[in-house]
XYZ file of C-alpha atoms in Angstrom:
119
model
C 7.228 19.354 9.207
C 7.436 17.500 5.944
C 7.800 19.403 2.703
C 7.467 17.462 -0.522
C 8.503 18.738 -3.926
C 9.354 17.497 -7.388
C 5.965 16.619 -8.813
C 4.967 17.573 -12.307
C 3.834 16.389 -15.710
C 5.756 13.655 -17.471
C 5.132 11.334 -20.386
C 4.694 7.636 -19.873
C 8.055 5.941 -19.622
C 9.657 9.021 -18.148
C 11.134 9.704 -14.737
C 10.637 12.063 -11.840
C 12.324 12.411 -8.480
C 10.332 13.531 -5.482
C 12.051 15.062 -2.487
C 10.849 15.444 1.065
C 12.584 17.744 3.499
C 11.947 16.952 7.144
C 12.302 19.357 10.024
C 11.927 18.921 13.740
C 13.855 16.361 15.749
C 11.091 13.757 16.051
C 10.124 13.803 12.417
C 13.688 14.045 11.164
C 14.658 10.803 12.877
C 11.473 8.884 12.162
C 10.887 6.259 9.530
C 9.626 7.791 6.311
C 7.099 6.763 3.755
C 5.472 7.878 0.548
C 1.756 7.446 -0.033
C -0.309 8.405 -3.025
C -3.923 9.051 -3.824
C -5.243 8.861 -7.342
C -8.501 10.560 -8.351
C -11.438 8.564 -7.101
C -9.257 6.029 -5.306
C -8.186 5.385 -1.760
C -4.844 6.517 -0.498
C -2.227 3.790 -0.743
C 1.223 3.125 0.641
C 3.920 3.346 -2.014
C 7.284 2.980 -0.293
C 8.952 3.303 3.083
C 12.464 3.533 4.453
C 13.826 2.846 7.898
C 15.748 5.862 9.140
C 18.342 3.817 10.959
C 18.910 0.711 8.853
C 17.765 2.043 5.466
C 15.734 -1.081 4.903
C 12.948 -0.427 2.433
C 9.457 -1.605 1.609
C 7.484 -1.153 -1.602
C 3.999 -1.815 -2.847
C 4.122 -4.491 -5.534
C 2.973 -2.183 -8.307
C 6.118 -0.005 -8.083
C 8.778 -2.631 -7.354
C 11.625 -2.399 -9.819
C 10.531 1.074 -10.963
C 10.602 3.257 -7.838
C 13.449 3.671 -5.374
C 13.204 5.329 -1.982
C 16.366 6.671 -0.403
C 17.408 9.062 2.287
C 20.125 11.561 3.087
C 20.375 11.869 6.847
C 22.716 14.838 6.682
C 20.130 16.777 4.715
C 17.108 15.321 6.534
C 15.700 14.523 3.144
C 13.979 11.506 1.647
C 13.731 10.869 -2.069
C 11.480 8.842 -4.295
C 13.036 8.149 -7.669
C 10.292 7.123 -10.068
C 11.273 5.525 -13.364
C 9.260 3.943 -16.163
C 6.243 5.937 -15.083
C 2.808 4.789 -16.166
C -0.451 6.716 -16.452
C -1.740 4.738 -13.470
C 0.992 6.335 -11.352
C -0.861 9.633 -11.674
C -1.718 10.763 -8.157
C -1.010 13.207 -5.399
C 2.044 11.909 -3.559
C 2.439 12.501 0.148
C 5.540 12.354 2.275
C 4.902 10.832 5.693
C 6.689 9.772 8.856
C 6.064 7.379 11.694
C 7.833 7.335 15.023
C 7.171 3.649 15.736
C 9.561 0.962 14.574
C 8.981 -0.802 11.301
C 7.487 0.463 8.086
C 4.018 -1.047 8.293
C 1.223 0.545 10.245
C -0.022 4.083 10.744
C 2.071 7.076 9.737
C 1.335 9.947 12.083
C 2.965 12.826 10.288
C 1.896 14.016 6.862
C 3.116 16.739 4.575
C 1.298 18.474 1.795
C 1.081 16.424 -1.336
C 2.749 16.977 -4.650
C 0.925 16.149 -7.865
C 2.412 13.715 -10.343
C 0.686 13.469 -13.705
C 1.749 10.864 -16.251
C 0.406 11.338 -19.742
C -0.062 8.456 -22.161
């Protein structure tokens, strides 16, 4: 299972940190990713992290503002979001994929957490 938390309402320029607690052996040791879906838009990949190497991947629109990290001991992945913009408003989903690499389908999805950025 994947349990995301940390969403909320923040003003533009502010920060939020999302957390995702993973349970179950397969999911806990899988690569992790964050996706988001804004109202009326398609779901998009935001960031991913390799569970073994900690290498990361970001969508261009969040580079330099968002940081994905993980704590293996706690089976938790984080998404630190700084300099938030109204266009970051979306439901954010924590995901996992058992295949190698960070690109491609993510098979496991948690419930989303809503992030709202006011202007």
